Amino acid sequence: MSGSVLIAGLGPGDDALVTPEVRAALAQATDVVGYIPYVARVAPRAGLTLHPSDNRVEIDRSRHALEMAADGARVVVVSSGDPGVFAMASAVFEAVEAGPAAWRALDIQVLPGITAMLAAAARAGAPLGHDFCAINLSDNLKPWDLIEKRLRLAAEADFAMAFYNPRSKSRPEGFVRALAVLNAACGDARPVIFARAVSTPDEEIRVVPLPEARPEMADMRTMVIVGSSATRLIARSAAGRPPIVYTPRSVPR
């Protein structure tokens, strides 16, 4: 029996944003592997075994999926958002590279999803309408010095910036330092979007100038997008609605 590993993105939260391709993969799976809250989004059914696991065990989770596939299972490894963006696709391929040669013959595919960065940008308008970069602010897997260097260089290059994992209970000071770097490097009042729990009932969108951004405005459910110097705001006519934020497609010559 030939097994497979499909690495699938479940999107930012709303079931309507799960792609038909991913839905079809889940319908045919024998096993679903992933972080506890993501596996909880998959409906139980006959013939399907769910394998939830805790955070920070990505490599163990990947090996488990590959071992089951080698035994003939049709495994779906689930991530939120897109599995190739700070998620499980890289972990699975790290395990393949370090694992038995037989794993390289498995049918392994990545099924894209709508990542939090794109969902947040769509809610705000089009802040990523020109050149942009994405930076994971967690220092769990890389040193803070590297994060700070990338922040400074991205600001110097005048990218719009999308930040994943801005602030957690275990590392609340990281985003404090990130804002300090950005204020020093940018030196202007470009807009900052705090997009929390996008596409869920808890969704909240807040837009503030960079000097007014505060660490407590973000948590681990928040996507933070900082505009470039060219990013613009369009005020809404309806009271209480945040402005439209967009970055023009061109730069004056």
Coordinates of C-alpha atoms in Angstrom, one line a residue:
M1 CA 0.0 0.0 0.0
S2 CA 1.4 3.4 -1.0
G3 CA 1.2 6.1 1.6
S4 CA 1.4 9.9 1.3
V5 CA 2.0 13.1 3.3
L6 CA 0.1 16.2 2.3
I7 CA 1.1 19.3 4.2
A8 CA -2.0 21.5 4.3
G9 CA -2.9 25.0 5.3
L10 CA -6.2 25.5 7.0
G11 CA -6.3 29.3 6.5
P12 CA -6.6 32.0 9.1
G13 CA -9.6 30.7 11.0
D14 CA -12.9 30.9 9.0
D15 CA -13.8 27.5 7.5
A16 CA -14.9 29.4 4.3
L17 CA -11.2 30.2 3.7
V18 CA -10.1 26.6 3.6
T19 CA -9.4 25.8 0.0
P20 CA -11.3 23.1 -1.9
E21 CA -8.0 21.2 -2.5
V22 CA -7.4 21.0 1.3
R23 CA -11.0 19.9 1.9
A24 CA -10.6 17.1 -0.6
A25 CA -7.3 16.0 1.1
L26 CA -8.9 15.9 4.5
A27 CA -11.8 13.9 3.1
Q28 CA -9.4 11.2 1.8
A29 CA -7.0 11.2 4.8
T30 CA -6.6 8.2 7.1
D31 CA -4.6 10.3 9.7
V32 CA -4.3 14.0 10.5
V33 CA -1.3 15.3 12.4
G34 CA -0.8 18.8 13.9
Y35 CA -0.7 21.2 16.7
I36 CA -3.7 20.7 19.1
P37 CA -5.8 23.7 18.1
Y38 CA -5.3 23.1 14.4
V39 CA -6.3 19.4 14.6
A40 CA -9.4 20.5 16.6
R41 CA -10.6 22.3 13.4
V42 CA -10.8 19.0 11.6
A43 CA -14.2 17.2 12.0
P44 CA -13.9 13.6 13.3
R45 CA -15.3 10.9 11.0
A46 CA -15.2 7.1 10.6
G47 CA -11.8 6.0 9.2
L48 CA -9.9 9.1 10.3
T49 CA -7.5 9.2 13.3
L50 CA -6.5 12.5 14.7
H51 CA -3.1 13.0 16.2
P52 CA -2.9 16.3 18.1
S53 CA 0.4 17.3 19.7
D54 CA 1.8 20.2 21.7
N55 CA 3.7 23.2 20.3
R56 CA 7.5 23.1 19.7
V57 CA 7.5 19.4 18.7
E58 CA 7.4 20.0 15.0
I59 CA 10.2 17.6 14.1
D60 CA 8.7 14.8 16.2
R61 CA 5.3 15.5 14.6
S62 CA 6.9 15.3 11.2
R63 CA 8.7 12.0 11.8
H64 CA 5.4 10.5 13.1
A65 CA 3.6 11.6 9.9
L66 CA 6.4 10.2 7.7
E67 CA 6.5 6.9 9.6
M68 CA 2.8 6.4 9.2
A69 CA 3.0 7.3 5.5
A70 CA 5.8 4.8 5.0
D71 CA 3.4 2.2 6.5
G72 CA 0.8 3.1 3.9
A73 CA -1.3 5.8 5.6
R74 CA -2.7 8.8 3.8
V75 CA -1.5 11.5 6.2
V76 CA -2.4 15.2 6.2
V77 CA -0.2 17.4 8.3
V78 CA -2.2 20.6 9.1
S79 CA -1.0 24.1 9.8
S80 CA -2.9 27.3 10.2
G81 CA -2.6 29.8 7.4
D82 CA -0.2 28.5 4.7
P83 CA 2.1 25.6 5.7
G84 CA 5.0 27.1 3.9
V85 CA 5.0 30.3 5.8
F86 CA 6.6 29.8 9.3
A87 CA 4.8 26.5 9.6
M88 CA 5.0 22.8 9.1
A89 CA 6.3 22.4 5.5
S90 CA 9.8 23.2 6.4
A91 CA 9.7 21.0 9.5
V92 CA 8.6 18.0 7.4
F93 CA 11.3 18.5 4.8
E94 CA 13.9 18.9 7.6
A95 CA 12.8 15.5 8.9
V96 CA 13.0 14.0 5.4
E97 CA 16.5 15.3 4.8
A98 CA 17.7 13.9 8.1
G99 CA 15.7 10.7 8.0
P100 CA 15.8 7.3 6.3
A101 CA 16.4 7.3 2.5
A102 CA 13.0 5.6 2.0
W103 CA 11.2 8.7 3.1
R104 CA 12.5 10.5 0.0
A105 CA 10.4 8.2 -2.2
L106 CA 7.2 9.1 -0.5
D107 CA 4.5 11.1 -2.2
I108 CA 4.9 14.4 -0.3
Q109 CA 3.0 17.5 -1.4
V110 CA 2.4 21.0 0.0
L111 CA -1.2 22.3 -0.3
P112 CA -1.2 26.1 0.1
G113 CA -3.5 28.1 2.3
I114 CA -4.4 31.7 3.0
T115 CA -1.8 32.9 5.4
A116 CA -2.5 35.4 8.2
M117 CA -0.4 38.0 6.5
L118 CA -2.7 38.0 3.4
A119 CA -5.9 37.8 5.4
A120 CA -4.9 40.7 7.5
A121 CA -3.8 42.8 4.5
A122 CA -7.1 42.1 2.8
R123 CA -9.1 43.3 5.8
A124 CA -7.1 46.5 6.0
G125 CA -7.1 47.3 2.2
A126 CA -3.8 46.7 0.3
P127 CA -0.9 47.6 2.5
L128 CA 1.3 45.0 0.7
G129 CA 0.5 46.5 -2.7
H130 CA 4.2 47.1 -3.4
D131 CA 7.4 45.4 -2.3
F132 CA 7.1 43.9 1.2
C133 CA 8.8 41.4 3.5
A134 CA 7.6 39.0 6.3
I135 CA 9.6 38.6 9.5
N136 CA 8.9 36.2 12.4
L137 CA 9.6 38.1 15.6
S138 CA 9.9 35.0 17.7
D139 CA 13.5 34.3 18.8
N140 CA 12.8 30.6 19.7
L141 CA 14.6 29.4 16.5
K142 CA 16.9 32.3 15.8
P143 CA 18.9 34.9 17.8
W144 CA 17.4 38.3 18.6
D145 CA 20.5 40.0 17.0
L146 CA 19.4 38.6 13.6
I147 CA 15.8 39.8 14.0
E148 CA 17.0 43.3 14.9
K149 CA 19.4 43.3 11.9
R150 CA 16.6 42.3 9.5
L151 CA 14.3 44.9 11.0
R152 CA 16.8 47.7 10.5
L153 CA 17.6 46.6 6.9
A154 CA 14.0 46.2 6.0
A155 CA 13.3 49.7 7.3
E156 CA 16.3 51.0 5.4
A157 CA 15.0 49.4 2.2
D158 CA 11.6 51.0 2.8
F159 CA 9.7 47.7 2.6
A160 CA 6.2 47.3 4.0
M161 CA 6.7 44.7 6.7
A162 CA 4.5 41.9 8.0
F163 CA 5.3 40.5 11.5
Y164 CA 4.3 37.1 12.7
N165 CA 4.4 36.1 16.4
P166 CA 4.9 39.6 17.6
R167 CA 4.4 39.1 21.3
S168 CA 3.8 36.2 23.7
K169 CA 3.5 35.8 27.5
S170 CA 6.9 34.1 27.6
R171 CA 8.7 36.8 25.6
P172 CA 6.8 40.1 26.1
E173 CA 9.9 42.3 25.7
G174 CA 10.6 41.3 22.1
F175 CA 8.0 43.5 20.5
V176 CA 9.0 46.4 22.8
R177 CA 12.5 46.1 21.3
A178 CA 11.1 45.7 17.7
L179 CA 9.1 48.9 18.0
A180 CA 12.1 50.8 19.3
V181 CA 14.2 49.6 16.3
L182 CA 11.4 50.6 13.9
N183 CA 10.9 54.1 15.4
A184 CA 14.6 54.8 15.3
A185 CA 15.1 53.4 11.7
C186 CA 11.9 54.8 10.1
G187 CA 11.6 58.2 11.8
D188 CA 8.1 58.9 10.5
A189 CA 4.4 58.2 11.3
R190 CA 3.8 55.5 8.8
P191 CA 0.7 53.4 9.6
V192 CA 0.8 50.2 11.7
I193 CA -2.0 47.7 11.4
F194 CA -2.8 45.5 14.3
A195 CA -5.1 42.7 12.9
R196 CA -6.2 40.3 15.6
A197 CA -7.9 37.0 15.1
V198 CA -8.8 37.8 11.5
S199 CA -11.8 35.9 10.0
T200 CA -12.9 34.7 13.5
P201 CA -15.7 36.2 15.7
D202 CA -12.9 37.9 17.8
E203 CA -11.5 39.8 14.8
E204 CA -10.3 43.3 15.6
I205 CA -8.5 45.7 13.2
R206 CA -6.7 48.8 14.6
V207 CA -4.6 51.3 12.6
V208 CA -2.3 53.7 14.4
P209 CA 0.7 55.8 13.4
L210 CA 4.1 54.1 14.2
P211 CA 4.9 56.5 17.1
E212 CA 1.6 55.6 18.8
A213 CA 2.0 51.8 18.4
R214 CA 2.3 50.1 21.8
P215 CA 3.4 46.6 22.7
E216 CA 0.2 45.7 24.4
M217 CA -1.7 46.2 21.2
A218 CA -0.4 42.8 20.0
D219 CA -0.5 39.2 21.1
M220 CA 0.1 35.9 19.5
R221 CA -3.2 36.1 17.7
T222 CA -2.2 39.4 16.1
M223 CA -0.7 40.0 12.7
V224 CA 1.2 43.3 12.6
I225 CA 1.7 45.1 9.3
V226 CA 3.9 48.2 9.1
G227 CA 3.5 50.3 6.0
S228 CA 6.3 51.8 3.9
S229 CA 6.9 55.5 3.7
A230 CA 4.6 55.5 0.6
T231 CA 1.7 53.7 2.3
R232 CA -1.5 55.8 2.4
L233 CA -4.7 56.1 4.3
I234 CA -8.2 56.7 3.0
A235 CA -10.6 57.8 5.7
R236 CA -14.0 56.0 5.8
S237 CA -17.2 57.9 5.7
A238 CA -18.9 55.5 8.1
A239 CA -18.2 56.3 11.8
G240 CA -16.1 53.8 13.7
R241 CA -14.6 52.0 10.7
P242 CA -10.8 51.9 10.4
P243 CA -9.3 53.7 7.4
I244 CA -8.4 51.9 4.2
V245 CA -4.6 51.3 4.2
Y246 CA -2.9 50.8 0.8
T247 CA 0.6 51.0 -0.7
P248 CA 0.6 52.4 -4.2
R249 CA 1.8 50.1 -7.0
S250 CA 4.5 52.4 -8.2
V251 CA 7.3 54.6 -6.8
P252 CA 8.0 58.0 -8.2
R253 CA 11.2 58.1 -10.4

